Amino acid sequence: MHYFIVEKDKSSDYTGIINGSHKWGLPGVISCPACKATWGDNSRTYPSADLTSVAALADFEEARAEPIEEYERLRDLVRPLLPPEAQLDPGTALGPIVGSAQGRFGPLVSPDPWWLLVQREALEKLQAEGLRGLKGCRTQLRFRQRNAPELLELELLSAGRLHTDCLPPNRQPPCPRCGRFGLTLPKTRLLDAATVPPHVDVFRLEDFSTVIVCTENFVNACQRLGLDGVAFHPLPVSR
């Protein structure tokens, strides 16, 4: 099996622009007691999360950093509302994208490297091809035009890791308390074959959540169906 990194197709003539953010989110962490880092990363998203039943909903509406005990309390509070395998790092974004959109969008849309949206018709075509793990979630985008498309955000579960051969030899392991993996994304990337999931055709890397990866089955289906808007870059795999 071959794998590819999914990114915005900068050569396309689509003009679509999205200005928005996810409705809720976990706070970042202030000075983790274990690694001393202050950080948060909203590139990991779970758009299917519905927090409306949470009593203290305001705790999830403002982006901020908190002491780690508060982050852990809020993380544990919403965990039952998320997929069982959800990776809930500090700053994780939750719920639908809320905001405005305008312009002409392709069947596939990547307004940020860590978001992947799809028009409903395109998603239905891909699902009909038998592709695995494609879950489209509604957005709350206001369009400034007639005949606006229905854009859904794909919920990308964390799976797969880069191989140690493309990482610094003197790297530190993830923080045992907050989970911070303080490495810069390497320019040369190698996917660890032993960590690749067998049950999904598009996913987000566990260790570098800004990277979206898909299988050759996903690429072939998009090309066969004429679904454009994103570019596919080969990702070497360790054997």
PDB file of C-alpha atoms in Angstrom:
ATOM      1  CA  MET A   1       0.000   0.000   0.000  1.00  0.00           C
ATOM      2  CA  HIS A   2       1.192   3.499  -0.848  1.00  0.00           C
ATOM      3  CA  TYR A   3       0.404   6.581   1.243  1.00  0.00           C
ATOM      4  CA  PHE A   4       0.110  10.283   0.514  1.00  0.00           C
ATOM      5  CA  ILE A   5       0.032  13.572   2.422  1.00  0.00           C
ATOM      6  CA  VAL A   6      -3.119  15.577   1.695  1.00  0.00           C
ATOM      7  CA  GLU A   7      -2.714  19.329   1.267  1.00  0.00           C
ATOM      8  CA  LYS A   8      -4.429  22.263  -0.402  1.00  0.00           C
ATOM      9  CA  ASP A   9      -3.920  22.339  -4.163  1.00  0.00           C
ATOM     10  CA  LYS A  10      -2.284  25.738  -4.585  1.00  0.00           C
ATOM     11  CA  SER A  11      -2.399  25.427  -8.373  1.00  0.00           C
ATOM     12  CA  SER A  12      -6.205  25.189  -8.567  1.00  0.00           C
ATOM     13  CA  ASP A  13      -8.399  28.132  -9.566  1.00  0.00           C
ATOM     14  CA  TYR A  14     -10.903  27.669  -6.731  1.00  0.00           C
ATOM     15  CA  THR A  15     -11.453  30.928  -4.858  1.00  0.00           C
ATOM     16  CA  GLY A  16     -13.158  29.634  -1.709  1.00  0.00           C
ATOM     17  CA  ILE A  17     -12.209  31.240   1.604  1.00  0.00           C
ATOM     18  CA  ILE A  18     -13.294  30.114   5.072  1.00  0.00           C
ATOM     19  CA  ASN A  19     -13.005  32.371   8.105  1.00  0.00           C
ATOM     20  CA  GLY A  20     -13.972  30.382  11.159  1.00  0.00           C
ATOM     21  CA  SER A  21     -13.015  28.185  14.084  1.00  0.00           C
ATOM     22  CA  HIS A  22     -14.469  25.258  15.978  1.00  0.00           C
ATOM     23  CA  LYS A  23     -17.286  25.988  18.389  1.00  0.00           C
ATOM     24  CA  TRP A  24     -15.578  24.607  21.488  1.00  0.00           C
ATOM     25  CA  GLY A  25     -12.191  23.427  22.617  1.00  0.00           C
ATOM     26  CA  LEU A  26     -10.044  22.217  25.480  1.00  0.00           C
ATOM     27  CA  PRO A  27      -7.754  24.767  27.111  1.00  0.00           C
ATOM     28  CA  GLY A  28      -4.025  24.706  26.678  1.00  0.00           C
ATOM     29  CA  VAL A  29      -1.697  24.031  29.610  1.00  0.00           C
ATOM     30  CA  ILE A  30       0.259  26.566  31.672  1.00  0.00           C
ATOM     31  CA  SER A  31       3.685  25.341  32.813  1.00  0.00           C
ATOM     32  CA  CYS A  32       3.154  21.578  32.902  1.00  0.00           C
ATOM     33  CA  PRO A  33       4.597  20.277  36.216  1.00  0.00           C
ATOM     34  CA  ALA A  34       6.478  17.516  34.386  1.00  0.00           C
ATOM     35  CA  CYS A  35       7.970  19.249  31.316  1.00  0.00           C
ATOM     36  CA  LYS A  36       7.441  22.930  32.306  1.00  0.00           C
ATOM     37  CA  ALA A  37       5.970  23.720  28.864  1.00  0.00           C
ATOM     38  CA  THR A  38       3.086  26.105  28.253  1.00  0.00           C
ATOM     39  CA  TRP A  39       1.301  24.957  25.128  1.00  0.00           C
ATOM     40  CA  GLY A  40      -1.865  24.024  23.282  1.00  0.00           C
ATOM     41  CA  ASP A  41      -2.535  22.726  19.787  1.00  0.00           C
ATOM     42  CA  ASN A  42      -5.914  23.054  18.056  1.00  0.00           C
ATOM     43  CA  SER A  43      -4.912  21.094  14.945  1.00  0.00           C
ATOM     44  CA  ARG A  44      -6.476  17.953  16.412  1.00  0.00           C
ATOM     45  CA  THR A  45     -10.228  18.297  15.818  1.00  0.00           C
ATOM     46  CA  TYR A  46     -13.367  16.288  16.631  1.00  0.00           C
ATOM     47  CA  PRO A  47     -16.219  18.030  14.802  1.00  0.00           C
ATOM     48  CA  SER A  48     -18.775  15.377  15.811  1.00  0.00           C
ATOM     49  CA  ALA A  49     -18.486  16.353  19.482  1.00  0.00           C
ATOM     50  CA  ASP A  50     -21.731  17.789  20.872  1.00  0.00           C
ATOM     51  CA  LEU A  51     -21.096  19.566  24.165  1.00  0.00           C
ATOM     52  CA  THR A  52     -24.540  21.122  24.534  1.00  0.00           C
ATOM     53  CA  SER A  53     -25.356  18.751  27.418  1.00  0.00           C
ATOM     54  CA  VAL A  54     -22.366  19.976  29.437  1.00  0.00           C
ATOM     55  CA  ALA A  55     -23.457  22.211  32.319  1.00  0.00           C
ATOM     56  CA  ALA A  56     -20.348  24.426  32.361  1.00  0.00           C
ATOM     57  CA  LEU A  57     -20.336  24.984  28.606  1.00  0.00           C
ATOM     58  CA  ALA A  58     -18.614  28.361  28.937  1.00  0.00           C
ATOM     59  CA  ASP A  59     -15.456  26.542  30.076  1.00  0.00           C
ATOM     60  CA  PHE A  60     -15.019  25.298  26.507  1.00  0.00           C
ATOM     61  CA  GLU A  61     -15.837  28.479  24.585  1.00  0.00           C
ATOM     62  CA  GLU A  62     -12.733  30.621  25.168  1.00  0.00           C
ATOM     63  CA  ALA A  63      -9.272  29.733  23.889  1.00  0.00           C
ATOM     64  CA  ARG A  64      -6.857  30.029  26.807  1.00  0.00           C
ATOM     65  CA  ALA A  65      -4.282  28.173  28.884  1.00  0.00           C
ATOM     66  CA  GLU A  66      -5.020  26.744  32.324  1.00  0.00           C
ATOM     67  CA  PRO A  67      -3.146  24.839  35.050  1.00  0.00           C
ATOM     68  CA  ILE A  68      -2.891  21.209  34.041  1.00  0.00           C
ATOM     69  CA  GLU A  69      -5.342  20.056  36.694  1.00  0.00           C
ATOM     70  CA  GLU A  70      -8.089  22.174  35.102  1.00  0.00           C
ATOM     71  CA  TYR A  71      -7.235  20.915  31.615  1.00  0.00           C
ATOM     72  CA  GLU A  72      -7.404  17.321  32.883  1.00  0.00           C
ATOM     73  CA  ARG A  73     -10.746  17.954  34.612  1.00  0.00           C
ATOM     74  CA  LEU A  74     -12.286  19.371  31.440  1.00  0.00           C
ATOM     75  CA  ARG A  75     -10.732  16.640  29.276  1.00  0.00           C
ATOM     76  CA  ASP A  76     -12.227  13.917  31.467  1.00  0.00           C
ATOM     77  CA  LEU A  77     -15.577  15.705  31.505  1.00  0.00           C
ATOM     78  CA  VAL A  78     -16.009  15.566  27.726  1.00  0.00           C
ATOM     79  CA  ARG A  79     -14.244  12.275  27.006  1.00  0.00           C
ATOM     80  CA  PRO A  80     -17.496  10.252  27.127  1.00  0.00           C
ATOM     81  CA  LEU A  81     -18.905  12.522  24.380  1.00  0.00           C
ATOM     82  CA  LEU A  82     -16.102  11.709  21.936  1.00  0.00           C
ATOM     83  CA  PRO A  83     -15.040   8.665  19.918  1.00  0.00           C
ATOM     84  CA  PRO A  84     -13.406   6.075  22.235  1.00  0.00           C
ATOM     85  CA  GLU A  85     -10.049   6.419  20.451  1.00  0.00           C
ATOM     86  CA  ALA A  86      -9.997  10.233  20.549  1.00  0.00           C
ATOM     87  CA  GLN A  87      -6.638  11.767  21.439  1.00  0.00           C
ATOM     88  CA  LEU A  88      -7.437  14.786  23.623  1.00  0.00           C
ATOM     89  CA  ASP A  89      -4.355  16.971  23.746  1.00  0.00           C
ATOM     90  CA  PRO A  90      -4.354  20.451  25.290  1.00  0.00           C
ATOM     91  CA  GLY A  91      -6.080  22.810  22.852  1.00  0.00           C
ATOM     92  CA  THR A  92      -8.023  20.088  21.009  1.00  0.00           C
ATOM     93  CA  ALA A  93     -10.843  21.636  18.938  1.00  0.00           C
ATOM     94  CA  LEU A  94     -14.376  20.308  19.396  1.00  0.00           C
ATOM     95  CA  GLY A  95     -17.689  20.678  17.613  1.00  0.00           C
ATOM     96  CA  PRO A  96     -18.525  22.186  14.228  1.00  0.00           C
ATOM     97  CA  ILE A  97     -16.613  24.909  12.422  1.00  0.00           C
ATOM     98  CA  VAL A  98     -18.461  28.198  12.944  1.00  0.00           C
ATOM     99  CA  GLY A  99     -17.855  31.237  10.752  1.00  0.00           C
ATOM    100  CA  SER A 100     -18.265  32.616   7.248  1.00  0.00           C
ATOM    101  CA  ALA A 101     -17.345  31.373   3.785  1.00  0.00           C
ATOM    102  CA  GLN A 102     -17.353  32.780   0.300  1.00  0.00           C
ATOM    103  CA  GLY A 103     -16.099  31.974  -3.174  1.00  0.00           C
ATOM    104  CA  ARG A 104     -16.012  28.858  -5.301  1.00  0.00           C
ATOM    105  CA  PHE A 105     -15.066  25.604  -3.580  1.00  0.00           C
ATOM    106  CA  GLY A 106     -13.871  22.333  -5.020  1.00  0.00           C
ATOM    107  CA  PRO A 107     -15.253  18.922  -4.055  1.00  0.00           C
ATOM    108  CA  LEU A 108     -12.423  18.647  -1.501  1.00  0.00           C
ATOM    109  CA  VAL A 109     -11.310  21.639   0.575  1.00  0.00           C
ATOM    110  CA  SER A 110      -8.274  22.144   2.820  1.00  0.00           C
ATOM    111  CA  PRO A 111      -8.383  25.733   4.152  1.00  0.00           C
ATOM    112  CA  ASP A 112      -5.700  24.820   6.702  1.00  0.00           C
ATOM    113  CA  PRO A 113      -3.243  21.918   6.416  1.00  0.00           C
ATOM    114  CA  TRP A 114      -4.949  20.159   9.349  1.00  0.00           C
ATOM    115  CA  TRP A 115      -8.564  20.557   8.116  1.00  0.00           C
ATOM    116  CA  LEU A 116     -10.147  18.473   5.375  1.00  0.00           C
ATOM    117  CA  LEU A 117     -13.638  19.382   4.215  1.00  0.00           C
ATOM    118  CA  VAL A 118     -15.720  17.803   1.502  1.00  0.00           C
ATOM    119  CA  GLN A 119     -18.902  18.681  -0.325  1.00  0.00           C
ATOM    120  CA  ARG A 120     -21.736  16.306   0.553  1.00  0.00           C
ATOM    121  CA  GLU A 121     -22.110  14.917  -2.966  1.00  0.00           C
ATOM    122  CA  ALA A 122     -18.391  14.167  -3.139  1.00  0.00           C
ATOM    123  CA  LEU A 123     -18.482  12.412   0.236  1.00  0.00           C
ATOM    124  CA  GLU A 124     -21.369  10.224  -0.863  1.00  0.00           C
ATOM    125  CA  LYS A 125     -19.455   9.250  -3.999  1.00  0.00           C
ATOM    126  CA  LEU A 126     -16.377   8.305  -1.979  1.00  0.00           C
ATOM    127  CA  GLN A 127     -18.411   6.271   0.478  1.00  0.00           C
ATOM    128  CA  ALA A 128     -20.055   4.466  -2.431  1.00  0.00           C
ATOM    129  CA  GLU A 129     -16.552   3.457  -3.560  1.00  0.00           C
ATOM    130  CA  GLY A 130     -16.126   1.547  -0.302  1.00  0.00           C
ATOM    131  CA  LEU A 131     -13.537   3.829   1.251  1.00  0.00           C
ATOM    132  CA  ARG A 132     -13.193   3.306   4.983  1.00  0.00           C
ATOM    133  CA  GLY A 133     -13.442   5.673   7.925  1.00  0.00           C
ATOM    134  CA  LEU A 134     -15.071   8.626   6.128  1.00  0.00           C
ATOM    135  CA  LYS A 135     -17.257  10.479   8.625  1.00  0.00           C
ATOM    136  CA  GLY A 136     -18.574  13.847   7.461  1.00  0.00           C
ATOM    137  CA  CYS A 137     -19.708  16.324  10.118  1.00  0.00           C
ATOM    138  CA  ARG A 138     -21.891  19.368   9.561  1.00  0.00           C
ATOM    139  CA  THR A 139     -20.347  22.820   9.672  1.00  0.00           C
ATOM    140  CA  GLN A 140     -21.996  26.085  10.716  1.00  0.00           C
ATOM    141  CA  LEU A 141     -20.684  28.319   7.951  1.00  0.00           C
ATOM    142  CA  ARG A 142     -22.553  31.365   6.679  1.00  0.00           C
ATOM    143  CA  PHE A 143     -22.136  31.798   2.928  1.00  0.00           C
ATOM    144  CA  ARG A 144     -22.243  35.205   1.285  1.00  0.00           C
ATOM    145  CA  GLN A 145     -23.632  33.885  -1.967  1.00  0.00           C
ATOM    146  CA  ARG A 146     -26.496  32.027  -3.563  1.00  0.00           C
ATOM    147  CA  ASN A 147     -26.306  28.332  -4.378  1.00  0.00           C
ATOM    148  CA  ALA A 148     -23.836  27.777  -1.550  1.00  0.00           C
ATOM    149  CA  PRO A 149     -22.316  24.289  -1.273  1.00  0.00           C
ATOM    150  CA  GLU A 150     -22.863  22.084   1.757  1.00  0.00           C
ATOM    151  CA  LEU A 151     -19.434  21.609   3.245  1.00  0.00           C
ATOM    152  CA  LEU A 152     -18.822  18.815   5.743  1.00  0.00           C
ATOM    153  CA  GLU A 153     -15.686  18.393   7.820  1.00  0.00           C
ATOM    154  CA  LEU A 154     -14.128  14.935   7.835  1.00  0.00           C
ATOM    155  CA  GLU A 155     -13.470  13.693  11.361  1.00  0.00           C
ATOM    156  CA  LEU A 156      -9.929  12.396  11.161  1.00  0.00           C
ATOM    157  CA  LEU A 157      -8.859  10.032  13.902  1.00  0.00           C
ATOM    158  CA  SER A 158      -5.240   9.948  15.021  1.00  0.00           C
ATOM    159  CA  ALA A 159      -3.340   6.972  13.650  1.00  0.00           C
ATOM    160  CA  GLY A 160       0.108   6.255  12.268  1.00  0.00           C
ATOM    161  CA  ARG A 161       3.429   7.788  13.251  1.00  0.00           C
ATOM    162  CA  LEU A 162       6.583   8.933  11.507  1.00  0.00           C
ATOM    163  CA  HIS A 163       9.467   6.497  11.616  1.00  0.00           C
ATOM    164  CA  THR A 164      12.317   7.178  14.026  1.00  0.00           C
ATOM    165  CA  ASP A 165      14.765   7.281  11.095  1.00  0.00           C
ATOM    166  CA  CYS A 166      13.458  10.741  10.109  1.00  0.00           C
ATOM    167  CA  LEU A 167      13.469  12.119  13.678  1.00  0.00           C
ATOM    168  CA  PRO A 168      16.399  13.585  15.661  1.00  0.00           C
ATOM    169  CA  PRO A 169      18.405  10.855  17.418  1.00  0.00           C
ATOM    170  CA  ASN A 170      18.593  12.853  20.664  1.00  0.00           C
ATOM    171  CA  ARG A 171      14.854  13.514  20.883  1.00  0.00           C
ATOM    172  CA  GLN A 172      13.011  13.350  24.187  1.00  0.00           C
ATOM    173  CA  PRO A 173       9.961  11.086  24.634  1.00  0.00           C
ATOM    174  CA  PRO A 174       6.522  12.699  24.940  1.00  0.00           C
ATOM    175  CA  CYS A 175       5.818  14.289  28.312  1.00  0.00           C
ATOM    176  CA  PRO A 176       4.246  11.641  30.584  1.00  0.00           C
ATOM    177  CA  ARG A 177       1.836  14.217  32.071  1.00  0.00           C
ATOM    178  CA  CYS A 178       0.652  16.550  29.298  1.00  0.00           C
ATOM    179  CA  GLY A 179       1.696  14.443  26.277  1.00  0.00           C
ATOM    180  CA  ARG A 180       3.721  17.203  24.591  1.00  0.00           C
ATOM    181  CA  PHE A 181       5.914  15.900  21.774  1.00  0.00           C
ATOM    182  CA  GLY A 182       8.167  18.901  21.302  1.00  0.00           C
ATOM    183  CA  LEU A 183       9.578  18.234  17.841  1.00  0.00           C
ATOM    184  CA  THR A 184       9.407  20.256  14.653  1.00  0.00           C
ATOM    185  CA  LEU A 185       7.872  18.441  11.687  1.00  0.00           C
ATOM    186  CA  PRO A 186      10.843  17.069   9.704  1.00  0.00           C
ATOM    187  CA  LYS A 187      11.226  18.119   6.080  1.00  0.00           C
ATOM    188  CA  THR A 188      12.010  14.546   5.043  1.00  0.00           C
ATOM    189  CA  ARG A 189       9.216  12.271   6.249  1.00  0.00           C
ATOM    190  CA  LEU A 190       8.987   8.498   6.519  1.00  0.00           C
ATOM    191  CA  LEU A 191       5.840   6.751   7.683  1.00  0.00           C
ATOM    192  CA  ASP A 192       6.325   3.879  10.146  1.00  0.00           C
ATOM    193  CA  ALA A 193       4.604   0.906   8.499  1.00  0.00           C
ATOM    194  CA  ALA A 194       4.113  -0.840  11.839  1.00  0.00           C
ATOM    195  CA  THR A 195       1.872   1.981  13.085  1.00  0.00           C
ATOM    196  CA  VAL A 196      -0.338   2.383  10.015  1.00  0.00           C
ATOM    197  CA  PRO A 197      -4.003   1.515  10.675  1.00  0.00           C
ATOM    198  CA  PRO A 198      -5.588  -1.144   8.456  1.00  0.00           C
ATOM    199  CA  HIS A 199      -9.162   0.124   8.762  1.00  0.00           C
ATOM    200  CA  VAL A 200      -9.127   3.750   7.511  1.00  0.00           C
ATOM    201  CA  ASP A 201      -8.275   5.415   4.190  1.00  0.00           C
ATOM    202  CA  VAL A 202      -7.623   8.901   5.563  1.00  0.00           C
ATOM    203  CA  PHE A 203      -6.283   9.805   9.000  1.00  0.00           C
ATOM    204  CA  ARG A 204      -4.238  12.288  11.026  1.00  0.00           C
ATOM    205  CA  LEU A 205      -0.776  11.394  12.328  1.00  0.00           C
ATOM    206  CA  GLU A 206      -0.598  10.681  16.052  1.00  0.00           C
ATOM    207  CA  ASP A 207       2.707  12.454  16.594  1.00  0.00           C
ATOM    208  CA  PHE A 208       2.313  15.338  14.108  1.00  0.00           C
ATOM    209  CA  SER A 209      -1.364  16.244  14.101  1.00  0.00           C
ATOM    210  CA  THR A 210      -1.052  18.889  11.367  1.00  0.00           C
ATOM    211  CA  VAL A 211      -0.329  16.134   8.814  1.00  0.00           C
ATOM    212  CA  ILE A 212      -3.251  14.416   7.062  1.00  0.00           C
ATOM    213  CA  VAL A 213      -2.447  11.111   5.352  1.00  0.00           C
ATOM    214  CA  CYS A 214      -4.494   8.998   2.944  1.00  0.00           C
ATOM    215  CA  THR A 215      -4.119   5.677   1.171  1.00  0.00           C
ATOM    216  CA  GLU A 216      -3.631   5.134  -2.539  1.00  0.00           C
ATOM    217  CA  ASN A 217      -7.215   3.839  -2.583  1.00  0.00           C
ATOM    218  CA  PHE A 218      -8.407   7.299  -1.560  1.00  0.00           C
ATOM    219  CA  VAL A 219      -6.238   8.973  -4.190  1.00  0.00           C
ATOM    220  CA  ASN A 220      -7.349   6.591  -6.939  1.00  0.00           C
ATOM    221  CA  ALA A 221     -11.014   7.089  -6.073  1.00  0.00           C
ATOM    222  CA  CYS A 222     -10.674  10.886  -6.120  1.00  0.00           C
ATOM    223  CA  GLN A 223      -8.931  10.821  -9.479  1.00  0.00           C
ATOM    224  CA  ARG A 224     -11.415   8.384 -10.965  1.00  0.00           C
ATOM    225  CA  LEU A 225     -14.362  10.478  -9.763  1.00  0.00           C
ATOM    226  CA  GLY A 226     -12.780  13.793 -10.766  1.00  0.00           C
ATOM    227  CA  LEU A 227     -12.743  15.119  -7.193  1.00  0.00           C
ATOM    228  CA  ASP A 228     -10.165  17.867  -6.949  1.00  0.00           C
ATOM    229  CA  GLY A 229      -9.310  20.799  -4.671  1.00  0.00           C
ATOM    230  CA  VAL A 230      -6.444  19.106  -2.813  1.00  0.00           C
ATOM    231  CA  ALA A 231      -3.026  17.792  -3.792  1.00  0.00           C
ATOM    232  CA  PHE A 232      -1.565  14.386  -2.926  1.00  0.00           C
ATOM    233  CA  HIS A 233       2.154  14.113  -2.149  1.00  0.00           C
ATOM    234  CA  PRO A 234       3.745  10.648  -1.865  1.00  0.00           C
ATOM    235  CA  LEU A 235       4.803   9.711   1.672  1.00  0.00           C
ATOM    236  CA  PRO A 236       7.536   7.033   1.803  1.00  0.00           C
ATOM    237  CA  VAL A 237       6.830   4.090   4.114  1.00  0.00           C
ATOM    238  CA  SER A 238       9.347   2.049   6.108  1.00  0.00           C
ATOM    239  CA  ARG A 239       9.381  -1.638   5.236  1.00  0.00           C
TER     240      ARG A 239
END
